[in-house]
Amino acid sequence: MEDFNSWKDLLNPEFYIKMGGFWLILFIVFAETGLFVGFFLPGDSLLFVSGIYAVEIIKETFGSTGSDFLDTTLLASGVALAAIIGNEVGYYFGRKAGPALYKRPDSMLFKKKYLYQAHDFFEKHGALAIIMARFLPVVRTFTPIVAGIVKMDKKEFLRDNIIGAVLWSFILIFAGHYLDKLFMEQFGINLKEKLEYIIIVIVLVTTLPVIFKFVFGKKEDLSKKYEDQDFE
């Protein structure tokens, strides 16, 4: 069991893997969209690093299948399922109670601007936003809520939700697992010893689109854009 030493541990994917393994990983993935408070937790980096530890995670939880591929597939499938369920919870919350969020004051865990950004993203990209949002931190937390608020067709949302969750989980987890093997076999580099650099790279890659839009994009007061809109 990994000990909690500082708040920096909350941003370290390896901490969650060693502290709670398979089930904690699934809970964090679910919480990011199902509980709407996980946007500050590691998402993409958690999946990538989980891929590096895939065999150990499955072995400790269920016992090894004897195949790296099957172990990694089991982990990716579990993560995909948690992601699908989390998005469905977010969607139904949006349909039932989402409009009230636009009147809710900001707090430490909830920022209305994230909801506005997700709404704007959804408006621009339509149904494809459900798939694309999986790969964008913060946006993926609020996009399913917005989909529920605008009453996106349930079957279409489920379809796009499944596609996005499967692509997100399998791409990142398999990339982590097989890149680790490639670097070890070809270059003698153990990625487990370079996790800090890997996390920094993943965070930069996944947040660059958001940063680019913030710095170079057209400035728009989204609160004024949606303040008079009726989401009932």
mmCIF file of C-alpha atoms in Angstrom, residues 16 20-35 37-38 41 46 78-79 82-83 86:
data_model
loop_
_atom_site.group_PDB
_atom_site.id
_atom_site.type_symbol
_atom_site.label_atom_id
_atom_site.label_comp_id
_atom_site.label_asym_id
_atom_site.label_seq_id
_atom_site.Cartn_x
_atom_site.Cartn_y
_atom_site.Cartn_z
ATOM 1 C CA TYR A 16 -3.265 5.428 -7.545
ATOM 2 C CA GLY A 20 -5.668 0.790 -5.106
ATOM 3 C CA GLY A 21 -4.836 -0.987 -8.336
ATOM 4 C CA PHE A 22 -7.527 -2.079 -10.785
ATOM 5 C CA TRP A 23 -10.606 -1.017 -8.817
ATOM 6 C CA LEU A 24 -9.309 2.436 -7.912
ATOM 7 C CA ILE A 25 -8.362 3.065 -11.553
ATOM 8 C CA LEU A 26 -11.908 2.173 -12.593
ATOM 9 C CA PHE A 27 -13.389 4.397 -9.893
ATOM 10 C CA ILE A 28 -11.297 7.398 -10.961
ATOM 11 C CA VAL A 29 -12.276 6.914 -14.606
ATOM 12 C CA PHE A 30 -15.952 6.678 -13.595
ATOM 13 C CA ALA A 31 -15.716 9.666 -11.232
ATOM 14 C CA GLU A 32 -14.278 11.957 -13.890
ATOM 15 C CA THR A 33 -17.641 12.069 -15.698
ATOM 16 C CA GLY A 34 -20.024 10.234 -13.369
ATOM 17 C CA LEU A 35 -19.346 12.329 -10.264
ATOM 18 C CA VAL A 37 -15.342 16.118 -9.600
ATOM 19 C CA GLY A 38 -12.555 14.115 -11.215
ATOM 20 C CA LEU A 41 -7.307 13.926 -11.318
ATOM 21 C CA LEU A 46 -3.362 7.377 -15.609
ATOM 22 C CA GLY A 78 -12.634 -2.605 -17.619
ATOM 23 C CA VAL A 79 -11.575 1.025 -18.058
ATOM 24 C CA ALA A 82 -16.176 2.426 -16.324
ATOM 25 C CA ALA A 83 -15.849 5.311 -18.781
ATOM 26 C CA GLY A 86 -19.577 7.417 -16.048
#
